[in-house]
PDB file of C-alpha atoms in Angstrom:
ATOM      1  CA  MET A 673       7.778   1.045 -40.560  1.00  0.00           C
ATOM      2  CA  ALA A 674       9.096  -0.680 -37.418  1.00  0.00           C
ATOM      3  CA  CYS A 675       6.972  -1.788 -34.452  1.00  0.00           C
ATOM      4  CA  SER A 676       6.046   1.013 -32.053  1.00  0.00           C
ATOM      5  CA  GLY A 677       6.228   1.411 -28.280  1.00  0.00           C
ATOM      6  CA  ASP A 678       5.705  -1.812 -26.367  1.00  0.00           C
ATOM      7  CA  TRP A 679       5.565  -3.968 -29.510  1.00  0.00           C
ATOM      8  CA  ILE A 680       8.430  -6.294 -30.399  1.00  0.00           C
ATOM      9  CA  GLU A 681       9.526  -6.893 -33.969  1.00  0.00           C
ATOM     10  CA  ALA A 682       9.968 -10.379 -35.445  1.00  0.00           C
ATOM     11  CA  GLU A 683      10.235 -10.955 -39.199  1.00  0.00           C
ATOM     12  CA  LYS A 684       6.916  -9.766 -40.683  1.00  0.00           C
ATOM     13  CA  LYS A 685       5.041  -9.199 -37.425  1.00  0.00           C
ATOM     14  CA  CYS A 686       4.859  -7.020 -34.341  1.00  0.00           C
ATOM     15  CA  PHE A 687       4.107  -8.822 -31.062  1.00  0.00           C
ATOM     16  CA  TYR A 688       2.827  -7.470 -27.755  1.00  0.00           C
ATOM     17  CA  PHE A 689       3.586  -9.472 -24.581  1.00  0.00           C
ATOM     18  CA  SER A 690       1.268  -8.527 -21.707  1.00  0.00           C
ATOM     19  CA  LEU A 691       2.486  -8.093 -18.140  1.00  0.00           C
ATOM     20  CA  ASP A 692      -1.061  -8.280 -16.820  1.00  0.00           C
ATOM     21  CA  THR A 693      -3.166 -11.494 -16.708  1.00  0.00           C
ATOM     22  CA  ARG A 694      -6.665 -12.172 -18.068  1.00  0.00           C
ATOM     23  CA  ASN A 695      -8.874 -15.007 -19.329  1.00  0.00           C
ATOM     24  CA  TRP A 696      -8.853 -15.956 -23.019  1.00  0.00           C
ATOM     25  CA  SER A 697     -11.783 -13.828 -24.201  1.00  0.00           C
ATOM     26  CA  ALA A 698     -10.706 -10.717 -22.249  1.00  0.00           C
ATOM     27  CA  SER A 699      -7.235 -11.127 -23.784  1.00  0.00           C
ATOM     28  CA  LYS A 700      -8.806 -11.437 -27.243  1.00  0.00           C
ATOM     29  CA  SER A 701     -10.778  -8.187 -26.634  1.00  0.00           C
ATOM     30  CA  PHE A 702      -7.613  -6.399 -25.488  1.00  0.00           C
ATOM     31  CA  CYS A 703      -5.812  -7.289 -28.724  1.00  0.00           C
ATOM     32  CA  SER A 704      -8.726  -6.295 -30.983  1.00  0.00           C
ATOM     33  CA  SER A 705      -9.104  -2.958 -29.192  1.00  0.00           C
ATOM     34  CA  HIS A 706      -5.405  -2.351 -29.927  1.00  0.00           C
ATOM     35  CA  GLY A 707      -5.717  -2.973 -33.686  1.00  0.00           C
ATOM     36  CA  SER A 708      -4.368  -6.509 -33.488  1.00  0.00           C
ATOM     37  CA  GLU A 709      -5.341 -10.134 -32.828  1.00  0.00           C
ATOM     38  CA  LEU A 710      -4.439 -12.692 -30.172  1.00  0.00           C
ATOM     39  CA  ALA A 711      -1.157 -14.020 -31.567  1.00  0.00           C
ATOM     40  CA  GLN A 712      -1.355 -15.889 -34.839  1.00  0.00           C
ATOM     41  CA  ILE A 713       1.662 -18.114 -35.476  1.00  0.00           C
ATOM     42  CA  ASP A 714       2.442 -18.872 -39.116  1.00  0.00           C
ATOM     43  CA  THR A 715       6.047 -20.017 -39.187  1.00  0.00           C
ATOM     44  CA  GLN A 716       8.435 -22.192 -37.188  1.00  0.00           C
ATOM     45  CA  ASN A 717      10.521 -19.030 -36.660  1.00  0.00           C
ATOM     46  CA  ASP A 718       7.510 -17.210 -35.142  1.00  0.00           C
ATOM     47  CA  LEU A 719       6.869 -20.168 -32.833  1.00  0.00           C
ATOM     48  CA  GLU A 720      10.489 -20.359 -31.638  1.00  0.00           C
ATOM     49  CA  PHE A 721      10.630 -16.583 -31.171  1.00  0.00           C
ATOM     50  CA  LEU A 722       7.479 -16.615 -29.005  1.00  0.00           C
ATOM     51  CA  LYS A 723       8.580 -19.628 -26.947  1.00  0.00           C
ATOM     52  CA  ASN A 724      11.896 -17.905 -26.213  1.00  0.00           C
ATOM     53  CA  HIS A 725      10.152 -14.712 -25.157  1.00  0.00           C
ATOM     54  CA  THR A 726       7.549 -16.258 -22.858  1.00  0.00           C
ATOM     55  CA  GLY A 727       9.945 -18.445 -20.872  1.00  0.00           C
ATOM     56  CA  THR A 728       8.048 -20.406 -18.221  1.00  0.00           C
ATOM     57  CA  SER A 729       5.052 -18.017 -18.086  1.00  0.00           C
ATOM     58  CA  SER A 730       1.955 -19.101 -19.971  1.00  0.00           C
ATOM     59  CA  HIS A 731       0.490 -16.727 -22.590  1.00  0.00           C
ATOM     60  CA  TRP A 732      -2.790 -17.024 -24.506  1.00  0.00           C
ATOM     61  CA  ILE A 733      -2.561 -17.237 -28.295  1.00  0.00           C
ATOM     62  CA  GLY A 734      -5.355 -16.859 -30.847  1.00  0.00           C
ATOM     63  CA  LEU A 735      -6.153 -20.511 -31.517  1.00  0.00           C
ATOM     64  CA  SER A 736      -9.466 -21.926 -30.289  1.00  0.00           C
ATOM     65  CA  SER A 737     -12.002 -24.563 -31.197  1.00  0.00           C
ATOM     66  CA  GLU A 738     -15.700 -24.898 -30.575  1.00  0.00           C
ATOM     67  CA  GLU A 739     -16.890 -28.300 -29.348  1.00  0.00           C
ATOM     68  CA  GLY A 740     -16.097 -30.891 -32.023  1.00  0.00           C
ATOM     69  CA  ASN A 741     -14.920 -28.328 -34.596  1.00  0.00           C
ATOM     70  CA  PRO A 742     -11.390 -27.869 -35.983  1.00  0.00           C
ATOM     71  CA  TRP A 743      -8.911 -25.423 -34.406  1.00  0.00           C
ATOM     72  CA  LYS A 744      -9.282 -21.928 -35.869  1.00  0.00           C
ATOM     73  CA  TRP A 745      -7.290 -18.681 -35.594  1.00  0.00           C
ATOM     74  CA  THR A 746      -9.265 -15.627 -34.460  1.00  0.00           C
ATOM     75  CA  ASN A 747      -9.573 -14.414 -38.096  1.00  0.00           C
ATOM     76  CA  GLY A 748     -11.443 -17.633 -38.947  1.00  0.00           C
ATOM     77  CA  THR A 749      -8.591 -19.430 -40.750  1.00  0.00           C
ATOM     78  CA  ILE A 750      -8.509 -23.174 -40.052  1.00  0.00           C
ATOM     79  CA  PHE A 751      -5.287 -24.328 -38.337  1.00  0.00           C
ATOM     80  CA  ASN A 752      -3.499 -26.941 -40.434  1.00  0.00           C
ATOM     81  CA  SER A 753      -2.014 -28.673 -37.343  1.00  0.00           C
ATOM     82  CA  TRP A 754       1.634 -27.943 -38.127  1.00  0.00           C
ATOM     83  CA  PHE A 755       2.420 -27.958 -34.390  1.00  0.00           C
ATOM     84  CA  GLU A 756       1.075 -30.109 -31.560  1.00  0.00           C
ATOM     85  CA  ILE A 757      -1.510 -28.829 -29.065  1.00  0.00           C
ATOM     86  CA  LYS A 758      -1.359 -30.720 -25.765  1.00  0.00           C
ATOM     87  CA  GLY A 759      -4.278 -31.053 -23.344  1.00  0.00           C
ATOM     88  CA  ASN A 760      -8.073 -31.352 -23.531  1.00  0.00           C
ATOM     89  CA  GLY A 761      -9.221 -27.728 -23.685  1.00  0.00           C
ATOM     90  CA  SER A 762     -10.619 -25.436 -26.390  1.00  0.00           C
ATOM     91  CA  PHE A 763      -8.363 -22.404 -25.867  1.00  0.00           C
ATOM     92  CA  THR A 764      -4.621 -22.410 -26.414  1.00  0.00           C
ATOM     93  CA  PHE A 765      -1.685 -20.917 -24.590  1.00  0.00           C
ATOM     94  CA  LEU A 766       2.029 -21.058 -25.136  1.00  0.00           C
ATOM     95  CA  ASN A 767       5.219 -21.100 -23.082  1.00  0.00           C
ATOM     96  CA  ALA A 768       8.777 -22.394 -23.490  1.00  0.00           C
ATOM     97  CA  ASN A 769       7.381 -25.912 -23.011  1.00  0.00           C
ATOM     98  CA  GLY A 770       5.096 -25.757 -26.075  1.00  0.00           C
ATOM     99  CA  VAL A 771       1.460 -25.113 -26.976  1.00  0.00           C
ATOM    100  CA  HIS A 772      -1.190 -26.331 -24.517  1.00  0.00           C
ATOM    101  CA  SER A 773      -4.972 -26.062 -24.234  1.00  0.00           C
ATOM    102  CA  SER A 774      -7.264 -24.944 -21.425  1.00  0.00           C
ATOM    103  CA  ARG A 775     -10.938 -24.248 -20.718  1.00  0.00           C
ATOM    104  CA  GLY A 776     -10.085 -20.559 -21.127  1.00  0.00           C
ATOM    105  CA  PHE A 777     -11.011 -19.258 -17.651  1.00  0.00           C
ATOM    106  CA  VAL A 778      -7.553 -19.061 -16.067  1.00  0.00           C
ATOM    107  CA  ASP A 779      -5.914 -15.651 -15.728  1.00  0.00           C
ATOM    108  CA  ILE A 780      -2.581 -15.842 -17.523  1.00  0.00           C
ATOM    109  CA  LYS A 781      -0.621 -13.459 -19.766  1.00  0.00           C
ATOM    110  CA  TRP A 782      -1.300 -13.077 -23.481  1.00  0.00           C
ATOM    111  CA  ILE A 783       0.378 -12.190 -26.782  1.00  0.00           C
ATOM    112  CA  CYS A 784      -1.109  -9.969 -29.501  1.00  0.00           C
ATOM    113  CA  SER A 785       0.182  -9.916 -33.078  1.00  0.00           C
ATOM    114  CA  LYS A 786      -0.230  -7.638 -36.072  1.00  0.00           C
ATOM    115  CA  PRO A 787       1.462  -7.395 -39.468  1.00  0.00           C
ATOM    116  CA  LYS A 788       4.565  -5.173 -39.457  1.00  0.00           C
ATOM    117  CA  TYR A 789       3.528  -3.217 -42.542  1.00  0.00           C
ATOM    118  CA  LEU A 790       0.070  -1.705 -42.606  1.00  0.00           C
TER     119      LEU A 790
ATOM    120  CA  MET B 274       9.869   1.306  31.579  1.00  0.00           C
ATOM    121  CA  LYS B 275       9.579   2.287  35.264  1.00  0.00           C
ATOM    122  CA  PHE B 276       6.286   1.939  37.042  1.00  0.00           C
ATOM    123  CA  THR B 277       5.315   4.083  40.035  1.00  0.00           C
ATOM    124  CA  SER B 278       2.791   1.677  41.413  1.00  0.00           C
ATOM    125  CA  SER B 279       1.309  -1.672  40.748  1.00  0.00           C
ATOM    126  CA  LYS B 280      -1.652  -3.678  41.919  1.00  0.00           C
ATOM    127  CA  PHE B 281      -1.763  -7.432  42.032  1.00  0.00           C
ATOM    128  CA  LYS B 282      -4.883  -9.482  41.735  1.00  0.00           C
ATOM    129  CA  ILE B 283      -4.417 -13.184  42.192  1.00  0.00           C
ATOM    130  CA  SER B 284      -7.102 -15.527  40.996  1.00  0.00           C
ATOM    131  CA  THR B 285      -7.831 -18.913  42.535  1.00  0.00           C
ATOM    132  CA  PRO B 286      -6.678 -21.508  41.593  1.00  0.00           C
ATOM    133  CA  PRO B 287      -3.391 -19.631  41.014  1.00  0.00           C
ATOM    134  CA  LYS B 288      -2.891 -20.334  37.316  1.00  0.00           C
ATOM    135  CA  ALA B 289      -3.293 -16.868  35.871  1.00  0.00           C
ATOM    136  CA  TYR B 290      -2.281 -13.589  37.475  1.00  0.00           C
ATOM    137  CA  MET B 291      -3.419 -10.195  36.347  1.00  0.00           C
ATOM    138  CA  ILE B 292      -1.202  -7.216  37.077  1.00  0.00           C
ATOM    139  CA  TYR B 293      -2.175  -3.618  36.655  1.00  0.00           C
ATOM    140  CA  PHE B 294       0.605  -1.052  36.205  1.00  0.00           C
ATOM    141  CA  ILE B 295       0.368   2.717  36.209  1.00  0.00           C
ATOM    142  CA  SER B 296       3.420   4.246  34.605  1.00  0.00           C
ATOM    143  CA  PRO B 297       4.806   7.793  35.347  1.00  0.00           C
ATOM    144  CA  ASP B 298       3.235   9.279  32.236  1.00  0.00           C
ATOM    145  CA  SER B 299      -0.067   7.742  33.412  1.00  0.00           C
ATOM    146  CA  TRP B 300      -0.281   4.903  30.890  1.00  0.00           C
ATOM    147  CA  ASP B 301      -2.416   2.059  32.066  1.00  0.00           C
ATOM    148  CA  ILE B 302      -1.003  -1.327  31.237  1.00  0.00           C
ATOM    149  CA  PHE B 303      -2.641  -4.624  32.031  1.00  0.00           C
ATOM    150  CA  CYS B 304      -0.596  -7.781  32.031  1.00  0.00           C
ATOM    151  CA  VAL B 305      -1.823 -11.331  32.326  1.00  0.00           C
ATOM    152  CA  PHE B 306       0.755 -13.836  33.505  1.00  0.00           C
ATOM    153  CA  ASN B 307      -0.366 -17.280  32.571  1.00  0.00           C
ATOM    154  CA  VAL B 308       1.389 -20.326  33.957  1.00  0.00           C
ATOM    155  CA  ARG B 309       1.049 -23.108  31.429  1.00  0.00           C
ATOM    156  CA  LYS B 310       3.258 -26.052  30.522  1.00  0.00           C
ATOM    157  CA  GLN B 311       6.217 -24.697  32.484  1.00  0.00           C
ATOM    158  CA  HIS B 312       6.168 -21.448  30.532  1.00  0.00           C
ATOM    159  CA  LEU B 313       5.222 -18.021  31.739  1.00  0.00           C
ATOM    160  CA  LEU B 314       3.071 -16.278  29.168  1.00  0.00           C
ATOM    161  CA  PHE B 315       2.958 -12.503  29.496  1.00  0.00           C
ATOM    162  CA  HIS B 316       0.215 -10.703  27.603  1.00  0.00           C
ATOM    163  CA  CYS B 317       0.247  -6.965  28.201  1.00  0.00           C
ATOM    164  CA  THR B 318      -2.281  -4.513  26.890  1.00  0.00           C
ATOM    165  CA  ASP B 319      -1.814  -0.771  26.900  1.00  0.00           C
ATOM    166  CA  LYS B 320      -5.255   0.601  27.704  1.00  0.00           C
ATOM    167  CA  ASN B 321      -4.590   3.936  26.010  1.00  0.00           C
ATOM    168  CA  THR B 322      -3.579   2.608  22.616  1.00  0.00           C
ATOM    169  CA  ASP B 323      -5.443  -0.708  22.670  1.00  0.00           C
ATOM    170  CA  PHE B 324      -2.315  -2.172  21.126  1.00  0.00           C
ATOM    171  CA  PRO B 325      -1.692  -5.644  22.470  1.00  0.00           C
ATOM    172  CA  GLN B 326       1.999  -6.317  22.998  1.00  0.00           C
ATOM    173  CA  LYS B 327       3.255  -9.779  23.669  1.00  0.00           C
ATOM    174  CA  VAL B 328       6.082  -9.598  26.154  1.00  0.00           C
ATOM    175  CA  ASN B 329       8.454 -12.502  26.385  1.00  0.00           C
ATOM    176  CA  THR B 330       6.046 -15.197  25.209  1.00  0.00           C
ATOM    177  CA  SER B 331       7.347 -18.726  25.425  1.00  0.00           C
ATOM    178  CA  SER B 332       9.644 -19.551  22.547  1.00  0.00           C
ATOM    179  CA  LEU B 333       9.112 -22.401  20.111  1.00  0.00           C
ATOM    180  CA  THR B 334      12.134 -24.408  21.130  1.00  0.00           C
ATOM    181  CA  GLY B 335      13.304 -27.598  19.515  1.00  0.00           C
ATOM    182  CA  ASN B 336      11.515 -26.991  16.201  1.00  0.00           C
ATOM    183  CA  ASN B 337      14.146 -26.891  13.479  1.00  0.00           C
ATOM    184  CA  TYR B 338      11.791 -26.798  10.490  1.00  0.00           C
ATOM    185  CA  LYS B 339      13.555 -27.974   7.356  1.00  0.00           C
ATOM    186  CA  CYS B 340      12.721 -28.668   3.713  1.00  0.00           C
ATOM    187  CA  SER B 341      14.865 -30.426   1.127  1.00  0.00           C
ATOM    188  CA  SER B 342      16.547 -28.128  -1.389  1.00  0.00           C
ATOM    189  CA  ASP B 343      14.280 -26.643  -4.130  1.00  0.00           C
ATOM    190  CA  TRP B 344      11.339 -26.793  -1.687  1.00  0.00           C
ATOM    191  CA  LEU B 345       9.869 -23.629  -0.213  1.00  0.00           C
ATOM    192  CA  LEU B 346       9.317 -23.471   3.558  1.00  0.00           C
ATOM    193  CA  ASN B 347       6.283 -21.762   5.092  1.00  0.00           C
ATOM    194  CA  GLN B 348       4.662 -22.304   8.506  1.00  0.00           C
ATOM    195  CA  GLY B 349       5.998 -25.818   8.996  1.00  0.00           C
ATOM    196  CA  LYS B 350       5.199 -27.087   5.513  1.00  0.00           C
ATOM    197  CA  CYS B 351       7.285 -27.531   2.364  1.00  0.00           C
ATOM    198  CA  TYR B 352       6.130 -26.635  -1.149  1.00  0.00           C
ATOM    199  CA  TRP B 353       7.458 -27.584  -4.567  1.00  0.00           C
ATOM    200  CA  PHE B 354       6.322 -26.132  -7.895  1.00  0.00           C
ATOM    201  CA  SER B 355       6.834 -28.621 -10.736  1.00  0.00           C
ATOM    202  CA  THR B 356       8.068 -27.448 -14.117  1.00  0.00           C
ATOM    203  CA  SER B 357       6.683 -30.265 -16.261  1.00  0.00           C
ATOM    204  CA  PHE B 358       3.207 -30.226 -17.779  1.00  0.00           C
ATOM    205  CA  LYS B 359       1.219 -33.283 -16.754  1.00  0.00           C
ATOM    206  CA  THR B 360      -2.382 -34.415 -16.182  1.00  0.00           C
ATOM    207  CA  TRP B 361      -3.813 -33.978 -12.663  1.00  0.00           C
ATOM    208  CA  LYS B 362      -3.350 -37.685 -11.874  1.00  0.00           C
ATOM    209  CA  GLU B 363       0.233 -37.736 -13.182  1.00  0.00           C
ATOM    210  CA  SER B 364       1.037 -34.606 -11.137  1.00  0.00           C
ATOM    211  CA  GLN B 365      -0.367 -36.241  -7.989  1.00  0.00           C
ATOM    212  CA  HIS B 366       1.772 -39.305  -8.771  1.00  0.00           C
ATOM    213  CA  ASP B 367       4.887 -37.123  -9.158  1.00  0.00           C
ATOM    214  CA  CYS B 368       4.223 -35.577  -5.727  1.00  0.00           C
ATOM    215  CA  GLU B 369       3.801 -39.049  -4.184  1.00  0.00           C
ATOM    216  CA  LYS B 370       7.184 -40.094  -5.571  1.00  0.00           C
ATOM    217  CA  LEU B 371       8.606 -37.230  -3.485  1.00  0.00           C
ATOM    218  CA  GLN B 372       6.719 -38.366  -0.345  1.00  0.00           C
ATOM    219  CA  ALA B 373       4.349 -35.431  -0.856  1.00  0.00           C
ATOM    220  CA  HIS B 374       0.870 -34.793  -2.259  1.00  0.00           C
ATOM    221  CA  LEU B 375      -0.861 -32.133  -4.350  1.00  0.00           C
ATOM    222  CA  LEU B 376      -1.495 -28.918  -2.391  1.00  0.00           C
ATOM    223  CA  VAL B 377      -4.282 -29.031   0.215  1.00  0.00           C
ATOM    224  CA  ILE B 378      -5.276 -25.700   1.810  1.00  0.00           C
ATOM    225  CA  HIS B 379      -7.552 -25.300   4.788  1.00  0.00           C
ATOM    226  CA  ASP B 380      -6.703 -21.779   5.964  1.00  0.00           C
ATOM    227  CA  LEU B 381      -6.567 -18.295   4.541  1.00  0.00           C
ATOM    228  CA  LYS B 382      -2.991 -17.595   5.674  1.00  0.00           C
ATOM    229  CA  GLU B 383      -1.672 -20.509   3.639  1.00  0.00           C
ATOM    230  CA  LEU B 384      -3.830 -19.547   0.631  1.00  0.00           C
ATOM    231  CA  ILE B 385      -2.403 -16.017   0.698  1.00  0.00           C
ATOM    232  CA  PHE B 386       1.160 -17.328   0.974  1.00  0.00           C
ATOM    233  CA  ILE B 387       0.729 -19.667  -2.025  1.00  0.00           C
ATOM    234  CA  GLN B 388      -1.009 -17.063  -4.187  1.00  0.00           C
ATOM    235  CA  ASN B 389       1.692 -14.499  -3.415  1.00  0.00           C
ATOM    236  CA  THR B 390       4.272 -17.077  -4.480  1.00  0.00           C
ATOM    237  CA  ILE B 391       2.704 -17.873  -7.871  1.00  0.00           C
ATOM    238  CA  LYS B 392       3.992 -15.344 -10.422  1.00  0.00           C
ATOM    239  CA  PRO B 393       1.737 -13.865 -13.147  1.00  0.00           C
ATOM    240  CA  GLY B 394       1.394 -16.332 -16.041  1.00  0.00           C
ATOM    241  CA  HIS B 395       2.083 -19.349 -13.835  1.00  0.00           C
ATOM    242  CA  LEU B 396      -0.443 -21.909 -12.657  1.00  0.00           C
ATOM    243  CA  GLY B 397      -0.514 -25.267 -10.932  1.00  0.00           C
ATOM    244  CA  TRP B 398      -2.765 -28.238 -10.190  1.00  0.00           C
ATOM    245  CA  ILE B 399      -3.897 -28.412  -6.561  1.00  0.00           C
ATOM    246  CA  GLY B 400      -5.304 -31.404  -4.639  1.00  0.00           C
ATOM    247  CA  LEU B 401      -8.936 -30.419  -5.222  1.00  0.00           C
ATOM    248  CA  HIS B 402     -11.269 -32.239  -7.626  1.00  0.00           C
ATOM    249  CA  ILE B 403     -14.866 -33.172  -8.325  1.00  0.00           C
ATOM    250  CA  THR B 404     -15.690 -36.620  -7.028  1.00  0.00           C
ATOM    251  CA  SER B 405     -18.369 -38.809  -8.607  1.00  0.00           C
ATOM    252  CA  GLU B 406     -20.762 -38.416  -5.656  1.00  0.00           C
ATOM    253  CA  GLY B 407     -22.659 -35.169  -5.671  1.00  0.00           C
ATOM    254  CA  ASN B 408     -20.437 -33.077  -7.956  1.00  0.00           C
ATOM    255  CA  LEU B 409     -18.782 -31.318  -5.022  1.00  0.00           C
ATOM    256  CA  TRP B 410     -15.265 -29.898  -4.877  1.00  0.00           C
ATOM    257  CA  THR B 411     -13.372 -32.280  -2.603  1.00  0.00           C
ATOM    258  CA  TRP B 412      -9.797 -32.145  -1.323  1.00  0.00           C
ATOM    259  CA  ILE B 413      -7.636 -35.266  -1.636  1.00  0.00           C
ATOM    260  CA  ASP B 414      -7.757 -35.572   2.180  1.00  0.00           C
ATOM    261  CA  GLU B 415     -11.533 -36.080   1.680  1.00  0.00           C
ATOM    262  CA  HIS B 416     -12.613 -32.749   3.188  1.00  0.00           C
ATOM    263  CA  PHE B 417     -15.089 -30.713   1.133  1.00  0.00           C
ATOM    264  CA  LEU B 418     -13.987 -27.278  -0.045  1.00  0.00           C
ATOM    265  CA  ASP B 419     -15.084 -24.559   2.386  1.00  0.00           C
ATOM    266  CA  PRO B 420     -16.813 -21.941   0.192  1.00  0.00           C
ATOM    267  CA  GLN B 421     -15.665 -19.281   2.686  1.00  0.00           C
ATOM    268  CA  LEU B 422     -12.054 -19.965   1.682  1.00  0.00           C
ATOM    269  CA  PHE B 423     -12.505 -19.527  -2.092  1.00  0.00           C
ATOM    270  CA  LEU B 424     -14.817 -20.425  -4.962  1.00  0.00           C
ATOM    271  CA  VAL B 425     -13.679 -22.337  -8.042  1.00  0.00           C
ATOM    272  CA  ILE B 426     -14.381 -20.592 -11.360  1.00  0.00           C
ATOM    273  CA  GLY B 427     -15.724 -22.877 -14.114  1.00  0.00           C
ATOM    274  CA  PRO B 428     -17.734 -26.081 -14.536  1.00  0.00           C
ATOM    275  CA  THR B 429     -18.250 -28.745 -11.842  1.00  0.00           C
ATOM    276  CA  ASP B 430     -18.572 -31.829 -14.025  1.00  0.00           C
ATOM    277  CA  GLU B 431     -17.018 -35.171 -13.152  1.00  0.00           C
ATOM    278  CA  LYS B 432     -13.798 -34.623 -15.117  1.00  0.00           C
ATOM    279  CA  SER B 433     -12.954 -31.335 -13.359  1.00  0.00           C
ATOM    280  CA  CYS B 434      -9.826 -30.707 -11.303  1.00  0.00           C
ATOM    281  CA  ALA B 435      -8.746 -27.404  -9.741  1.00  0.00           C
ATOM    282  CA  ILE B 436      -5.855 -25.214 -10.799  1.00  0.00           C
ATOM    283  CA  MET B 437      -4.508 -22.147  -9.036  1.00  0.00           C
ATOM    284  CA  THR B 438      -3.034 -18.885 -10.298  1.00  0.00           C
ATOM    285  CA  GLY B 439      -1.766 -15.939  -8.266  1.00  0.00           C
ATOM    286  CA  SER B 440      -5.298 -14.591  -7.966  1.00  0.00           C
ATOM    287  CA  GLN B 441      -7.972 -17.287  -8.380  1.00  0.00           C
ATOM    288  CA  VAL B 442      -8.771 -20.999  -8.481  1.00  0.00           C
ATOM    289  CA  TYR B 443     -10.230 -22.432 -11.688  1.00  0.00           C
ATOM    290  CA  SER B 444     -11.794 -25.635 -12.983  1.00  0.00           C
ATOM    291  CA  GLU B 445      -9.893 -27.450 -15.743  1.00  0.00           C
ATOM    292  CA  ASP B 446     -10.257 -30.825 -17.473  1.00  0.00           C
ATOM    293  CA  CYS B 447      -8.289 -33.302 -15.320  1.00  0.00           C
ATOM    294  CA  ASN B 448      -6.714 -34.714 -18.494  1.00  0.00           C
ATOM    295  CA  SER B 449      -5.281 -31.343 -19.576  1.00  0.00           C
ATOM    296  CA  ARG B 450      -1.617 -30.763 -18.847  1.00  0.00           C
ATOM    297  CA  PHE B 451      -0.350 -28.209 -16.342  1.00  0.00           C
ATOM    298  CA  ASN B 452       2.356 -27.887 -13.688  1.00  0.00           C
ATOM    299  CA  GLY B 453       1.558 -29.236 -10.232  1.00  0.00           C
ATOM    300  CA  ILE B 454       2.065 -27.834  -6.719  1.00  0.00           C
ATOM    301  CA  CYS B 455       3.296 -30.441  -4.229  1.00  0.00           C
ATOM    302  CA  GLN B 456       3.135 -30.088  -0.434  1.00  0.00           C
ATOM    303  CA  LYS B 457       4.524 -32.028   2.518  1.00  0.00           C
ATOM    304  CA  ASP B 458       5.259 -31.589   6.210  1.00  0.00           C
ATOM    305  CA  THR B 459       8.714 -30.509   7.315  1.00  0.00           C
ATOM    306  CA  VAL B 460      11.205 -33.230   8.214  1.00  0.00           C
TER     307      VAL B 460
END
């Protein structure tokens, strides 16, 4: 089964790139109400694919951390720090420049991800 | 437009003249001729439509507003949107190297122009931060933020600096890395 409608196929996942802008938690709610999660990035290929697609616009991804706790994906998995997160915030976003962190309030675009085969 | 009759009323001292025209199709038009700085300013108002028309107002001569390439010109100021992600202080430093400073906004017109320029998914540091005295949002020119202009979303602790998107202004940790928006006067 390929990815449907507005979703873009990449290896084992389907990605949705928003046109609209929202804060981190509203973006997270959007993805979960569409049977997906804020983008989870598992491979170098995924990361490169997403960076190429976002260009200079910033997009929320599903990596966050509560004060003093490790970075976690929205499904609770602990992030093993295989890529660098720049900045001092608790919510992450991505663009061609890399992965950065923010306080989560800013209205930017977002990316949802879901497995290709369900 | 041809006028059938006109009445002149001259005020003393003779600096402003008001002229009342009645046109053939019975439009009433009031014009105020104002003599100021060697220019004649004509302000005419059509009484029927209440639509003020400026007729032949003095032109802005001798103002060739210019910005260096890559800078955006608006209302006598130049703007540059950086593409590198840096802390608030580093972004301010980058602007200074270009004889500019982080964006300072004091009027709504300029705010609307900047926000219309920022595309969705883009954001930039502006010259607004929390200073140690009183936890108030303060511009780098030392003016306090006018809450009538906009409100900043997020915390107001000492390490907070302001960032702007196409729709709002937010508080971020000054040591986080974002693009910056530089501003300077035209040359």
